[in-house]
Coordinates of C-alpha atoms in Angstrom, one line a residue:
M472 CA 36.7 -7.8 13.5
D473 CA 39.6 -8.5 11.1
I474 CA 39.6 -7.9 7.4
A475 CA 40.5 -11.4 6.3
E476 CA 41.2 -11.3 2.6
T477 CA 43.8 -9.4 0.5
T478 CA 42.2 -6.2 -0.7
V479 CA 42.6 -5.3 -4.4
L480 CA 43.2 -1.6 -4.9
W481 CA 43.0 0.1 -8.3
C482 CA 45.9 2.4 -9.5
P483 CA 46.5 2.9 -13.2
M484 CA 49.7 4.8 -12.7
P485 CA 52.8 2.8 -13.9
P486 CA 55.1 1.4 -11.2
G487 CA 58.8 2.4 -11.0
I488 CA 61.8 2.4 -8.7
H489 CA 65.0 4.3 -8.8
P490 CA 68.1 2.2 -9.4
S491 CA 69.9 3.8 -6.4
W492 CA 67.3 2.8 -3.8
R493 CA 69.5 0.0 -2.2
Q494 CA 72.2 2.5 -1.5
W495 CA 69.7 4.9 0.0
E496 CA 68.5 2.1 2.2
R497 CA 72.0 1.2 3.4
D498 CA 72.8 4.9 4.1
T499 CA 69.5 5.5 5.9
V500 CA 70.0 2.4 8.1
A501 CA 73.5 3.7 8.9
W502 CA 72.0 7.2 9.7
M503 CA 69.3 5.6 11.9
E504 CA 71.9 3.6 13.8
S505 CA 74.2 6.6 14.2
F506 CA 71.4 8.3 16.2
D507 CA 70.3 5.1 17.9
L508 CA 66.7 5.7 16.8
D509 CA 66.0 2.0 17.5
G510 CA 66.8 2.7 21.2
E511 CA 63.8 5.0 21.5
Q512 CA 61.4 2.4 20.1
R513 CA 59.1 0.3 22.3
E514 CA 60.2 -2.8 20.3
T515 CA 63.7 -2.9 19.0
G516 CA 64.5 -4.1 15.5
R517 CA 61.4 -2.9 13.7
L518 CA 63.0 0.0 12.0
H519 CA 65.4 -2.3 10.1
S520 CA 62.5 -4.1 8.5
I521 CA 60.7 -1.0 7.1
I522 CA 62.9 -0.7 3.9
A523 CA 62.5 3.1 3.8
G524 CA 65.0 3.1 0.9
E525 CA 62.6 1.1 -1.3
L526 CA 59.7 3.6 -0.5
A527 CA 62.0 6.5 -1.4
G528 CA 63.0 4.7 -4.5
R529 CA 59.5 4.2 -5.6
T530 CA 58.6 7.9 -5.1
I531 CA 61.7 9.7 -6.5
L532 CA 61.9 8.7 -10.1
T533 CA 62.9 11.7 -12.3
S534 CA 66.6 12.5 -11.7
D535 CA 69.7 10.3 -12.4
D536 CA 71.3 11.4 -9.1
P537 CA 68.9 13.4 -7.0
P538 CA 70.8 15.7 -4.7
G539 CA 68.4 15.5 -1.9
A540 CA 67.4 11.8 -2.1
Q541 CA 69.2 10.8 1.0
F542 CA 67.6 13.6 3.0
S543 CA 64.2 12.4 1.8
T544 CA 65.0 8.8 2.7
D545 CA 66.3 9.8 6.2
S546 CA 63.2 12.0 6.7
L547 CA 61.0 9.0 6.0
M548 CA 63.0 6.9 8.5
W549 CA 62.5 9.6 11.1
L550 CA 58.8 9.8 10.5
F551 CA 58.5 6.0 10.9
A552 CA 60.6 6.1 14.0
F553 CA 58.6 8.9 15.6
D554 CA 55.3 7.2 14.7
D555 CA 56.3 3.8 16.2
A556 CA 57.8 5.4 19.3
Y557 CA 55.1 7.8 20.3
C558 CA 52.0 7.6 18.0
D559 CA 49.5 5.0 17.1
E560 CA 50.7 2.2 19.4
G561 CA 53.4 4.3 20.8
R562 CA 53.9 5.4 24.4
Y563 CA 52.0 8.7 24.1
S564 CA 49.2 7.5 21.8
H565 CA 46.5 7.8 24.5
S566 CA 47.8 10.9 26.3
P567 CA 47.0 14.2 24.5
S568 CA 48.6 16.3 27.2
T569 CA 51.9 14.4 27.1
M570 CA 51.8 14.3 23.4
A571 CA 51.3 18.1 23.2
M572 CA 54.4 18.7 25.3
L573 CA 56.4 16.4 23.0
V574 CA 55.0 18.0 19.9
A575 CA 55.9 21.5 21.2
E576 CA 59.5 20.4 21.6
M577 CA 59.7 18.8 18.2
I578 CA 58.1 21.8 16.5
R579 CA 60.8 24.1 17.9
I580 CA 63.5 21.7 16.7
A581 CA 62.0 21.7 13.2
E582 CA 62.0 25.5 13.2
T583 CA 65.6 26.0 14.4
G584 CA 67.5 22.8 13.9
R585 CA 68.7 23.1 17.5
T586 CA 68.2 21.0 20.6
T587 CA 69.8 20.2 23.9
S588 CA 67.8 17.0 24.3
S589 CA 69.4 13.6 24.7
S590 CA 66.5 12.0 22.8
P591 CA 67.6 10.2 19.7
L592 CA 64.5 11.4 17.8
A593 CA 65.2 15.0 18.8
R594 CA 68.8 14.9 17.8
A595 CA 68.0 13.2 14.5
L596 CA 65.3 15.8 13.7
A597 CA 67.8 18.6 14.4
D598 CA 70.2 17.0 12.0
L599 CA 67.5 16.9 9.3
R600 CA 66.7 20.5 9.8
Q601 CA 70.3 21.6 9.7
R602 CA 70.9 19.7 6.4
L603 CA 68.1 21.7 4.8
D604 CA 70.2 24.8 5.0
T605 CA 72.8 23.2 2.6
L606 CA 70.3 21.6 0.3
T607 CA 67.7 24.2 -0.5
G608 CA 66.5 27.8 -0.1
P609 CA 64.3 29.5 2.5
A610 CA 60.9 28.8 0.7
P611 CA 61.2 25.0 0.5
T612 CA 62.6 24.9 4.0
A613 CA 59.6 27.0 5.3
R614 CA 57.2 24.7 3.5
W615 CA 58.8 21.6 5.1
V616 CA 58.7 23.2 8.5
Q617 CA 55.1 24.1 8.1
S618 CA 54.1 20.6 7.0
M619 CA 56.0 19.1 9.9
K620 CA 54.0 21.4 12.3
G621 CA 50.8 20.2 10.7
Y622 CA 51.7 16.5 11.1
L623 CA 52.9 16.9 14.7
G624 CA 49.8 18.9 15.7
Y625 CA 47.5 16.1 14.4
Q626 CA 49.2 13.6 16.7
V627 CA 47.6 15.5 19.6
W628 CA 44.3 15.3 17.8
E629 CA 44.6 11.5 17.4
A630 CA 45.7 11.1 21.1
A631 CA 42.6 13.0 22.2
Y632 CA 40.3 10.7 20.4
R633 CA 42.0 7.6 21.7
S634 CA 42.0 8.9 25.3
T635 CA 38.3 9.5 25.2
N636 CA 37.5 6.3 23.3
T637 CA 35.5 8.3 20.7
M638 CA 35.6 8.4 16.9
P639 CA 35.6 11.3 14.4
T640 CA 33.0 11.5 11.7
I641 CA 33.9 10.5 8.1
D642 CA 34.1 14.2 7.3
Q643 CA 36.4 15.0 10.2
Y644 CA 38.6 12.1 9.4
A645 CA 38.8 12.9 5.7
V646 CA 40.2 16.4 6.6
A647 CA 42.6 15.0 9.3
R648 CA 44.0 12.4 6.9
I649 CA 45.5 15.1 4.8
R650 CA 48.1 15.7 7.5
N651 CA 48.0 13.2 10.3
G652 CA 49.9 10.5 8.3
S653 CA 52.9 12.8 7.5
M654 CA 52.4 12.5 3.8
E655 CA 52.4 16.3 3.5
V656 CA 55.9 16.4 4.9
C657 CA 56.9 13.8 2.3
A658 CA 55.3 16.0 -0.4
M659 CA 57.3 19.0 0.7
T660 CA 60.5 17.0 0.2
L661 CA 59.8 16.2 -3.4
D662 CA 61.4 19.3 -4.9
I663 CA 64.2 19.2 -2.2
A664 CA 65.0 15.7 -3.3
E665 CA 65.2 16.8 -6.9
G666 CA 67.2 19.9 -6.2
D667 CA 64.3 22.0 -7.5
E668 CA 62.3 24.8 -6.0
V669 CA 58.6 24.9 -7.0
P670 CA 57.5 28.5 -7.5
A671 CA 55.3 29.7 -4.7
D672 CA 52.7 31.2 -7.1
E673 CA 52.3 27.7 -8.6
I674 CA 52.5 25.4 -5.5
D675 CA 50.0 27.5 -3.8
R676 CA 47.5 27.5 -6.7
M677 CA 44.2 25.9 -5.7
D678 CA 44.4 23.2 -8.4
V679 CA 47.9 22.2 -7.4
R680 CA 47.0 22.4 -3.7
A681 CA 44.0 20.1 -4.4
L682 CA 46.3 17.6 -6.1
M683 CA 48.7 17.6 -3.1
E684 CA 45.8 17.1 -0.6
M685 CA 44.4 14.3 -2.6
A686 CA 47.7 12.6 -2.9
C687 CA 48.2 12.9 0.9
S688 CA 44.8 11.5 1.5
L689 CA 45.1 8.6 -0.9
V690 CA 48.4 7.5 0.6
G691 CA 46.8 7.7 4.0
W692 CA 43.7 5.8 3.2
D693 CA 45.6 3.2 1.3
N694 CA 47.8 2.8 4.4
D695 CA 44.7 2.5 6.5
I696 CA 43.7 -0.5 4.4
A697 CA 47.1 -2.0 4.1
S698 CA 48.0 -1.6 7.8
Y699 CA 44.6 -2.7 9.1
Y700 CA 45.8 -6.2 10.1
K701 CA 48.9 -4.8 11.8
E702 CA 47.2 -2.0 13.7
H703 CA 44.4 -4.3 15.0
K704 CA 46.7 -7.2 15.9
R705 CA 49.2 -5.0 17.7
S706 CA 47.2 -2.2 19.3
G707 CA 43.5 -2.4 18.4
D708 CA 43.8 1.2 17.0
K709 CA 40.6 2.2 15.2
L710 CA 41.5 5.6 13.9
N711 CA 41.4 4.5 10.2
L712 CA 39.0 5.0 7.3
V713 CA 37.5 1.5 7.6
D714 CA 36.6 1.8 11.3
V715 CA 35.5 5.4 11.0
I716 CA 33.0 4.4 8.2
A717 CA 31.9 1.3 10.2
H718 CA 31.3 3.4 13.3
Q719 CA 29.3 6.1 11.5
R720 CA 27.2 3.5 9.4
G721 CA 26.7 1.1 12.3
V722 CA 28.2 -1.8 10.3
S723 CA 31.1 -4.2 10.7
P724 CA 34.6 -3.4 9.3
S725 CA 34.2 -6.0 6.7
E726 CA 30.9 -4.4 5.6
A727 CA 32.6 -0.9 5.6
L728 CA 35.6 -2.0 3.5
P729 CA 33.8 -1.7 0.1
E730 CA 32.7 1.9 1.0
A731 CA 36.3 2.7 2.0
V732 CA 37.6 1.4 -1.3
A733 CA 34.9 3.3 -3.3
F734 CA 35.9 6.4 -1.4
R735 CA 39.6 6.2 -2.4
D736 CA 38.7 5.2 -5.9
A737 CA 36.5 8.3 -6.4
V738 CA 39.3 10.5 -5.2
L739 CA 41.9 8.8 -7.3
D740 CA 39.7 9.2 -10.4
L741 CA 39.4 12.9 -9.6
Y742 CA 43.1 13.2 -9.1
L743 CA 43.8 11.7 -12.5
R744 CA 41.4 14.0 -14.3
L745 CA 42.6 17.1 -12.6
R746 CA 46.2 16.2 -13.0
D747 CA 45.7 15.9 -16.7
Q748 CA 44.3 19.4 -16.9
V749 CA 47.0 21.2 -14.9
V750 CA 49.3 23.4 -16.9
A751 CA 52.4 24.8 -15.0
G752 CA 56.1 25.2 -15.2
P753 CA 58.6 22.3 -15.3
E754 CA 59.4 22.4 -11.5
T755 CA 55.7 22.1 -10.7
M756 CA 55.0 19.4 -13.2
R757 CA 57.9 17.4 -11.7
Y758 CA 56.4 18.0 -8.3
I759 CA 53.0 16.7 -9.5
S760 CA 54.8 13.7 -11.1
G761 CA 56.3 13.0 -7.7
L762 CA 52.8 13.1 -6.1
S763 CA 51.7 10.6 -8.6
A764 CA 54.7 8.4 -7.9
W765 CA 53.9 8.5 -4.2
I766 CA 50.3 7.2 -4.8
R767 CA 51.5 4.2 -6.8
G768 CA 54.9 3.7 -5.0
N769 CA 53.3 3.6 -1.6
L770 CA 51.0 0.8 -2.8
D771 CA 53.8 -1.3 -4.3
W772 CA 55.9 -0.8 -1.2
S773 CA 53.0 -1.7 1.1
V774 CA 52.7 -5.1 -0.8
H775 CA 56.3 -5.9 0.1
T776 CA 57.2 -4.4 3.4
A777 CA 57.1 -6.6 6.5
R778 CA 55.5 -3.6 8.3
Y779 CA 52.1 -4.5 6.8
R780 CA 52.2 -8.0 5.5
R781 CA 50.4 -10.9 7.1
P782 CA 52.7 -13.9 7.9
D783 CA 51.6 -15.7 4.8
R784 CA 50.5 -13.0 2.3
P785 CA 50.2 -9.3 1.6
T786 CA 47.2 -7.3 2.9
I787 CA 46.7 -5.6 -0.4
S788 CA 47.3 -6.1 -4.1
V789 CA 47.3 -3.6 -7.0
T790 CA 45.4 -3.6 -10.3
D791 CA 45.9 -1.2 -13.1
D792 CA 42.8 -2.5 -15.0
P793 CA 42.0 0.3 -17.6
D794 CA 38.4 -0.8 -17.6
Y795 CA 38.0 -0.4 -13.8
V796 CA 34.7 1.2 -13.1
V797 CA 34.5 4.0 -10.5
G798 CA 31.0 4.5 -9.1
P799 CA 29.2 7.7 -8.1
F800 CA 30.4 9.4 -5.0
T801 CA 29.2 12.3 -2.8
P802 CA 32.2 13.8 -1.1
P803 CA 32.1 14.9 2.6
P804 CA 32.0 18.7 3.0
G805 CA 35.6 19.1 4.2
I806 CA 37.1 17.9 0.9
A807 CA 34.3 18.8 -1.6
W808 CA 36.3 21.8 -2.9
W809 CA 38.6 19.4 -4.7
W810 CA 35.8 18.7 -7.2
D811 CA 35.3 22.4 -7.6
Q812 CA 38.8 22.7 -9.1
L813 CA 37.9 20.3 -11.8
R814 CA 34.7 22.1 -12.8
T815 CA 36.6 25.5 -12.8
S816 CA 39.3 24.0 -15.0
V817 CA 36.6 22.7 -17.5
A818 CA 34.8 26.0 -17.5
A819 CA 37.9 27.9 -18.2

């Protein structure tokens, strides 16, 4: 069953966009064309309509001329290209064994920046990894590689569910959504884009880690809602928050949608409260600001991009209503520790 109406999603963070985003978009399209990433797609022309430069511009806001902004934009383009070519509705989306072999190849490229493959995606990933050596140090590079491994590994997880026509529980999906949508990779490019290096003893703190995981999840769940029309029209894919809730509750997707919205609202409310309690150095605070920009920027981009819109209207709209009421919520076990960070901060 389709979700027929435009879904209103709450986000009190202010919108913004970097003035250089159009240049980033032109340059990432040129980069994509130089590797012929469109040639590896099942449907040519889709990558040109993504507007990855706008998404990057809505999520990189703090520097006048961010040194790693083009890397971040090109990384986004690669992630969209890989997703469309092989995941979700892609050619390996229902074959965990074939996906596992592809993932093993891509992980090694992410680790070394080397490949002998003729695949456009393989060669483009090698280019991204090699560029890191000139942009940043070993620690941010290692974090980017680790996050890429997590994202790629979860593509096998998704393919396994599709191949068996089974569904994860709400708890299993909540944990998976931290990584399976590639947002953790994007989070690990935030300090690279800015030319910073977040100290390891701060980025690995439990409260900062919780904020990162919440941001990844919120972007993923919001994409689940924004892309619901596209995913069902094109492939019937049901690995999304709405269908997972509908399956576990035994209700229709339309009936499950309010619970999905309440789920993300409760996590966003927690994110805002915990964010306002965190005290850290300037690099970490810029990193957290980048996470916040991602939560809001992804929503604003989703309203505009042809990737998700219906022919006559967007699939979501955004409200920043300061009087928006967030209801009570019991988190699933796999993410309940996020709330513990808030209680610990209050007690301290």
